[in-house]
Short mmCIF file of C-alpha atoms in Angstrom, two decimals:
data_model
loop_
_atom_site.label_atom_id
_atom_site.label_comp_id
_atom_site.label_asym_id
_atom_site.label_seq_id
_atom_site.Cartn_x
_atom_site.Cartn_y
_atom_site.Cartn_z
CA MET A 187 45.43 -128.51 -12.84
CA ASN A 188 44.36 -131.66 -14.64
CA ILE A 189 45.52 -130.53 -18.08
CA SER A 190 43.98 -133.54 -19.83
CA ARG A 191 40.52 -132.81 -18.46
CA PHE A 192 40.97 -129.11 -19.21
CA LEU A 193 41.79 -129.78 -22.87
CA TRP A 194 38.94 -132.25 -23.30
CA ASP A 195 36.52 -129.70 -21.85
CA ALA A 196 37.90 -127.15 -24.30
CA ALA A 197 37.45 -129.53 -27.21
CA ALA A 198 33.73 -129.47 -26.52
CA ASN A 199 33.76 -125.75 -27.33
CA SER A 200 35.02 -124.97 -30.85
CA GLN A 201 35.16 -121.26 -30.00
CA ARG A 202 38.46 -121.86 -28.20
CA GLY A 203 41.80 -122.60 -29.83
CA LEU A 204 45.38 -123.35 -28.86
CA PRO A 205 47.73 -122.08 -31.57
CA VAL A 206 51.48 -122.42 -30.98
CA LEU A 207 51.84 -118.72 -30.31
CA SER A 208 54.87 -117.27 -28.55
CA PHE A 209 57.44 -115.38 -30.64
CA PRO A 210 55.05 -112.74 -32.09
CA ALA A 211 54.84 -111.38 -28.53
CA ALA A 212 58.19 -109.68 -29.23
CA GLN A 213 56.24 -107.16 -31.33
CA LYS A 214 54.04 -106.31 -28.36
CA LEU A 215 57.02 -105.97 -26.03
CA GLY A 216 59.11 -103.90 -28.45
CA VAL A 217 62.12 -106.23 -28.22
CA ASP A 218 64.05 -108.28 -30.75
CA ILE A 219 64.17 -112.08 -30.87
CA GLU A 220 67.71 -112.35 -29.49
CA GLN A 221 66.75 -110.32 -26.43
CA LEU A 222 63.68 -112.48 -25.94
CA VAL A 223 65.43 -115.86 -26.08
CA LYS A 224 68.14 -114.74 -23.65
CA THR A 225 66.03 -113.05 -20.97
CA ALA A 226 63.75 -114.89 -18.52
CA GLY A 227 61.75 -111.81 -17.58
CA LEU A 228 60.97 -111.01 -21.21
CA GLN A 229 59.88 -114.60 -21.83
CA ALA A 230 57.53 -114.40 -18.85
CA ARG A 231 56.06 -111.13 -20.09
CA ALA A 232 55.67 -112.62 -23.58
CA MET A 233 53.58 -115.50 -22.21
CA GLU A 234 51.54 -113.11 -20.09
CA VAL A 235 50.76 -110.65 -22.89
CA ILE A 236 49.54 -113.42 -25.19
CA ALA A 237 47.44 -114.99 -22.42
CA ARG A 238 45.93 -111.59 -21.62
CA GLU A 239 45.39 -110.17 -25.11
CA THR A 240 44.13 -113.27 -26.94
CA ASP A 241 41.55 -115.94 -26.30
CA ILE A 242 44.20 -118.66 -26.39
CA LEU A 243 43.37 -121.70 -24.24
CA ALA A 244 46.78 -121.85 -22.59
CA ALA A 245 49.98 -119.87 -22.53
CA VAL A 246 52.86 -121.50 -24.41
CA SER A 247 56.52 -120.80 -23.66
CA LEU A 248 58.95 -120.09 -26.48
CA MET A 249 59.29 -122.93 -28.99
CA ASP A 250 63.03 -122.35 -29.23
CA LEU A 251 64.36 -125.71 -30.42
CA SER A 252 67.98 -124.63 -30.10
CA VAL A 253 68.04 -124.53 -26.29
CA GLU A 254 68.63 -128.20 -25.60
CA ALA A 255 71.22 -128.69 -28.35
CA GLU A 256 73.09 -125.61 -27.14
CA ALA A 257 73.25 -127.14 -23.66
CA PHE A 258 75.05 -130.15 -25.18
CA GLY A 259 77.61 -127.81 -26.76
CA ALA A 260 76.16 -127.21 -30.23
CA LYS A 261 76.82 -123.83 -31.82
CA VAL A 262 73.84 -121.48 -32.06
CA ASN A 263 73.33 -118.70 -34.57
CA PHE A 264 71.40 -115.86 -32.93
CA SER A 265 69.52 -113.18 -34.84
CA LYS A 266 67.52 -110.11 -33.94
CA ASN A 267 64.70 -111.07 -36.31
CA GLU A 268 64.76 -114.88 -36.55
CA ILE A 269 64.53 -117.67 -34.00
CA PRO A 270 67.93 -119.23 -33.09
CA ALA A 271 69.31 -121.96 -35.33
CA ILE A 272 71.84 -124.72 -34.69
CA VAL A 273 74.83 -124.71 -37.04
CA GLY A 274 77.45 -127.41 -37.57
CA GLN A 275 77.67 -131.02 -36.47
CA LEU A 276 78.58 -132.01 -32.92
CA VAL A 277 78.41 -135.81 -33.34
CA SER A 278 79.32 -137.67 -36.53
CA TYR A 279 80.48 -141.13 -35.40
CA GLU A 280 80.20 -143.57 -32.50
CA GLU A 281 83.27 -142.43 -30.55
CA GLU A 282 81.94 -138.87 -30.45
CA ALA A 283 78.53 -140.16 -29.36
CA ARG A 284 80.08 -142.10 -26.49
CA ALA A 285 82.12 -139.09 -25.45
CA LEU A 286 79.08 -136.80 -25.45
CA GLN A 287 78.36 -135.57 -21.95
CA ILE A 288 74.83 -135.14 -20.60
CA PRO A 289 74.79 -131.46 -19.58
CA SER A 290 73.52 -130.01 -16.35
CA LEU A 291 70.63 -127.59 -16.42
CA ASP A 292 73.14 -124.80 -15.84
CA ALA A 293 74.54 -125.27 -19.35
CA GLY A 294 73.37 -122.89 -22.04
CA ARG A 295 70.02 -121.12 -21.63
CA ALA A 296 67.98 -123.91 -20.01
CA ARG A 297 67.80 -122.13 -16.66
CA VAL A 298 66.68 -118.94 -18.43
CA CYS A 299 63.73 -120.79 -19.97
CA VAL A 300 62.83 -122.51 -16.71
CA GLU A 301 62.95 -119.20 -14.86
CA GLY A 302 60.78 -117.65 -17.58
CA VAL A 303 58.12 -120.28 -16.91
CA ARG A 304 58.42 -119.74 -13.16
CA GLN A 305 57.93 -116.00 -13.50
CA ALA A 306 55.09 -116.43 -16.00
CA LYS A 307 53.14 -118.58 -13.53
CA GLY A 308 53.22 -115.61 -11.17
CA LEU A 309 51.75 -113.38 -13.86
CA ILE A 310 49.12 -115.72 -15.37
CA ASP A 311 46.43 -116.95 -13.00
CA LYS A 312 43.48 -117.84 -15.24
CA LYS A 313 45.04 -120.04 -17.90
CA PRO A 314 47.31 -123.09 -17.80
CA LEU A 315 50.85 -122.89 -19.10
CA LEU A 316 52.57 -125.34 -21.45
CA ALA A 317 56.37 -125.33 -21.49
CA GLY A 318 57.96 -125.94 -24.88
CA ILE A 319 60.73 -128.51 -25.25
CA ILE A 320 62.19 -130.44 -28.16
CA GLY A 321 61.64 -134.17 -28.70
CA PRO A 322 64.47 -136.74 -28.41
CA PHE A 323 64.96 -137.61 -32.09
CA SER A 324 64.73 -133.96 -33.12
CA LEU A 325 67.37 -133.11 -30.50
CA ALA A 326 69.60 -135.95 -31.68
CA GLY A 327 69.21 -134.70 -35.25
CA ARG A 328 70.44 -131.25 -34.28
CA LEU A 329 73.46 -132.74 -32.55
CA MET A 330 74.29 -134.98 -35.53
CA ASP A 331 73.17 -132.49 -38.23
CA VAL A 332 69.64 -132.93 -39.50
CA THR A 333 70.63 -134.15 -42.96
CA GLU A 334 73.49 -136.36 -41.80
CA SER A 335 71.36 -137.94 -39.07
CA MET A 336 69.27 -139.73 -41.69
CA TYR A 337 72.35 -141.40 -43.14
CA ILE A 338 73.61 -142.26 -39.66
CA CYS A 339 70.30 -143.96 -38.89
CA TYR A 340 70.94 -146.36 -41.77
CA ASP A 341 74.72 -146.72 -41.51
CA GLU A 342 75.37 -146.45 -37.77
CA PRO A 343 72.11 -147.02 -35.86
CA ASP A 344 74.01 -147.77 -32.64
CA THR A 345 75.47 -144.27 -32.76
CA VAL A 346 71.99 -142.78 -33.02
CA HIS A 347 70.76 -144.82 -30.06
CA ILE A 348 73.69 -143.69 -27.93
CA VAL A 349 72.82 -140.06 -28.64
CA LEU A 350 69.11 -140.73 -28.07
CA GLU A 351 69.78 -142.27 -24.65
CA LYS A 352 71.64 -139.16 -23.57
CA ALA A 353 69.13 -136.79 -25.15
CA THR A 354 66.27 -138.58 -23.38
CA GLU A 355 67.95 -138.43 -19.99
CA TYR A 356 68.57 -134.72 -20.40
CA LEU A 357 65.02 -134.00 -21.58
CA ILE A 358 63.58 -135.78 -18.55
CA GLN A 359 65.71 -133.54 -16.32
CA TYR A 360 64.70 -130.44 -18.27
CA GLY A 361 61.03 -131.40 -18.28
CA THR A 362 61.15 -132.08 -14.55
CA ALA A 363 62.57 -128.60 -13.98
CA MET A 364 59.72 -127.09 -16.02
CA LYS A 365 57.23 -129.10 -13.98
CA GLU A 366 58.76 -127.92 -10.71
CA ALA A 367 58.71 -124.33 -12.01
CA GLY A 368 54.92 -124.54 -12.22
CA ALA A 369 54.17 -125.56 -15.81
CA ASP A 370 50.89 -127.44 -16.19
CA GLY A 371 52.24 -129.51 -19.04
CA ILE A 372 54.73 -129.69 -21.88
CA LEU A 373 54.39 -129.15 -25.61
CA MET A 374 57.03 -131.51 -27.02
CA ALA A 375 58.09 -130.73 -30.59
CA GLU A 376 59.32 -133.81 -32.46
CA PRO A 377 59.19 -132.55 -36.06
CA LEU A 378 62.17 -134.49 -37.38
CA THR A 379 60.36 -137.77 -36.79
CA GLY A 380 57.93 -136.68 -39.49
CA ILE A 381 60.43 -137.51 -42.21
CA LEU A 382 60.92 -141.10 -41.01
CA ASN A 383 58.97 -144.13 -42.14
CA PRO A 384 56.85 -145.93 -39.52
CA GLU A 385 59.48 -148.61 -38.86
CA MET A 386 62.22 -146.05 -38.27
CA ALA A 387 59.93 -143.91 -36.11
CA ALA A 388 59.16 -146.99 -34.01
CA GLU A 389 62.88 -147.54 -33.50
CA PHE A 390 64.36 -144.05 -33.19
CA SER A 391 61.61 -141.89 -31.71
CA VAL A 392 58.58 -143.60 -30.18
CA PRO A 393 60.27 -145.54 -27.33
CA TYR A 394 62.26 -142.49 -26.26
CA VAL A 395 59.27 -140.14 -26.39
CA LYS A 396 57.27 -142.66 -24.39
CA ARG A 397 60.01 -142.88 -21.78
CA ILE A 398 59.85 -139.10 -21.32
CA ILE A 399 56.05 -139.16 -21.11
CA ASP A 400 56.09 -142.01 -18.59
CA ALA A 401 58.63 -140.14 -16.46
CA LEU A 402 56.81 -136.78 -16.43
CA GLN A 403 53.11 -137.28 -17.04
CA ASP A 404 50.72 -137.72 -14.15
CA ARG A 405 47.15 -136.84 -13.20
CA GLU A 406 47.90 -133.11 -13.02
CA PHE A 407 50.65 -132.77 -15.64
CA GLY A 408 50.51 -133.82 -19.28
CA ILE A 409 52.50 -133.93 -22.49
CA VAL A 410 51.17 -132.62 -25.81
CA TYR A 411 53.11 -134.24 -28.66
CA HIS A 412 53.76 -132.24 -31.85
CA ASN A 413 54.79 -133.72 -35.20
CA CYS A 414 54.44 -131.62 -38.36
CA GLY A 415 55.86 -134.13 -40.86
CA GLY A 416 54.14 -135.19 -44.03
CA SER A 417 54.58 -138.91 -43.29
CA VAL A 418 52.47 -138.67 -40.12
CA PRO A 419 49.38 -140.43 -41.60
CA ARG A 420 51.46 -143.58 -42.13
CA MET A 421 52.67 -143.70 -38.53
CA LEU A 422 49.57 -142.80 -36.53
CA ASP A 423 49.50 -146.13 -34.72
CA GLU A 424 53.07 -145.57 -33.55
CA ILE A 425 52.36 -141.96 -32.57
CA PHE A 426 49.19 -142.71 -30.61
CA SER A 427 50.93 -145.53 -28.73
CA GLN A 428 52.99 -142.90 -26.88
CA ASN A 429 50.08 -142.10 -24.53
CA ALA A 430 50.34 -138.30 -24.62
CA VAL A 431 47.37 -136.28 -23.38
CA ALA A 432 47.01 -134.73 -26.86
CA TYR A 433 48.62 -134.78 -30.32
CA HIS A 434 49.38 -131.71 -32.41
CA PHE A 435 49.77 -131.98 -36.19
CA GLY A 436 51.14 -129.69 -38.88
CA ASN A 437 49.62 -128.39 -42.08
CA ALA A 438 51.47 -130.99 -44.20
CA VAL A 439 48.54 -133.32 -43.46
CA ARG A 440 44.78 -133.01 -43.82
CA MET A 441 43.42 -132.57 -40.33
CA GLU A 442 40.09 -134.17 -41.20
CA GLU A 443 41.91 -137.32 -42.35
CA ILE A 444 43.88 -137.48 -39.11
CA LEU A 445 40.68 -137.16 -37.08
CA ALA A 446 38.91 -139.80 -39.16
CA ALA A 447 41.75 -142.22 -38.38
CA ALA A 448 42.16 -141.27 -34.71
CA PRO A 449 40.32 -143.14 -31.96
CA ALA A 450 37.54 -141.06 -30.42
CA ASP A 451 39.40 -140.94 -27.10
CA VAL A 452 42.56 -139.41 -28.64
CA LEU A 453 42.66 -135.61 -28.56
CA CYS A 454 44.05 -133.98 -31.72
CA MET A 455 45.05 -130.39 -32.55
CA GLY A 456 45.96 -128.51 -35.75
CA ASN A 457 46.47 -127.07 -38.32
CA VAL A 458 46.13 -123.62 -40.02
CA ASP A 459 49.32 -123.01 -42.04
CA PRO A 460 51.63 -120.76 -39.99
CA ALA A 461 53.70 -119.63 -42.99
CA SER A 462 51.22 -119.05 -45.81
CA GLN A 463 48.45 -117.82 -43.52
CA PHE A 464 49.66 -116.33 -40.22
CA ALA A 465 52.91 -114.94 -41.66
CA GLN A 466 52.08 -114.23 -45.31
CA GLY A 467 48.31 -114.17 -45.44
CA THR A 468 45.75 -111.48 -44.76
CA PRO A 469 43.14 -111.25 -42.00
CA GLU A 470 40.56 -112.31 -44.58
CA SER A 471 42.54 -115.36 -45.70
CA VAL A 472 43.32 -116.47 -42.14
CA TYR A 473 39.68 -116.07 -41.22
CA ALA A 474 38.61 -118.14 -44.21
CA ALA A 475 41.21 -120.85 -43.58
CA THR A 476 40.18 -121.14 -39.95
CA ARG A 477 36.48 -121.33 -40.84
CA GLU A 478 37.23 -124.00 -43.42
CA LEU A 479 39.16 -126.01 -40.82
CA ILE A 480 36.25 -125.83 -38.39
CA GLU A 481 33.73 -126.79 -41.06
CA LYS A 482 35.74 -129.91 -41.89
CA CYS A 483 36.76 -130.88 -38.36
CA GLY A 484 34.31 -129.25 -35.97
CA LYS A 485 32.07 -132.34 -35.88
CA TYR A 486 34.80 -134.27 -34.06
CA ARG A 487 34.58 -134.03 -30.29
CA ASN A 488 38.30 -134.78 -29.97
CA PHE A 489 39.50 -131.73 -31.91
CA ILE A 490 41.00 -128.39 -30.86
CA PRO A 491 41.75 -125.79 -33.58
CA SER A 492 45.36 -124.63 -33.72
CA SER A 493 48.11 -123.45 -36.00
CA GLY A 494 49.99 -126.12 -37.92
CA CYS A 495 53.25 -125.29 -36.14
CA ASP A 496 54.96 -122.43 -34.31
CA ILE A 497 53.62 -119.10 -35.59
CA PRO A 498 56.54 -117.06 -37.04
CA ALA A 499 57.73 -114.07 -35.05
CA HIS A 500 56.99 -111.56 -37.84
CA SER A 501 53.37 -112.66 -38.28
CA LYS A 502 50.93 -109.76 -38.32
CA TRP A 503 48.81 -109.41 -35.22
CA GLU A 504 45.78 -108.72 -37.41
CA ASN A 505 46.20 -112.23 -38.81
CA ILE A 506 46.47 -113.74 -35.33
CA GLU A 507 43.36 -111.84 -34.24
CA ALA A 508 41.53 -113.12 -37.36
CA PHE A 509 42.14 -116.72 -36.25
CA PHE A 510 40.48 -116.12 -32.88
CA LYS A 511 37.66 -114.09 -34.48
CA ALA A 512 36.85 -117.00 -36.79
CA LEU A 513 36.58 -119.33 -33.79
CA LYS A 514 34.37 -116.89 -31.92
CA ASP A 515 32.10 -116.30 -34.92
#
């Protein structure tokens, strides 16, 4: 499938949306989050149930941003009710960065996620499937500790680049496996870049993201880039230079301002608040927020309505249904 053409055709119809919707499927399946992230068959069923029971444009695999860091050896904290989280610091100085080994796809749960995508493609025949992976700087930040990574960028930039080189090589391998498993594209989450300034983003994220896109993207397979940081409006030129098929933005920015600044041939998605609306809101408030988003952004032909980020696992299904009802109405 030509995912770029598919998404542009969808953008012409504001009744269709592509929220980042995966973990709430656990409610439908009657399983906990730890079971879901560790079992390929459950992940496949999660994608299928969302594709079947909602009007989502494409199925999206789990946005579990611990998978890649775990493969490198980072410690993961699993929970029955929350998505996995990386704890501790694997790399803190240059010698540790140089010693860091690029893992095989057999390390950690990468093969589980790839197999989940493979099985899901056998269950979903009417919608494309986007495989979720982390972005290179966000992966490096989890290996170096998110807070400490900012200091390392200033004090030891060479260390950061060493980690980024290895993260990028691994992500190309992982993305290739997703592609071979049948995914139609990738949703790459690079949220940590959103706290950088444009100069730092141009050094520590953009060239590595672009290398991954250049390695994986072709006529039939595309990368959707996600960045939910508040500094995004100041780095749009850098972001759009990456040549992704589409760009997904969080609710920390005004979507109408992003669209006003974006070239007409750049496809943008966003950005109903996943926390205050999908997780904590009511069907009425989600409906109103979605309608407001469409009223402000629906005039742009390069816009697809979405959530601002990954929808939390405990979000009420009535709220999710209200999002799609607002689009339909």
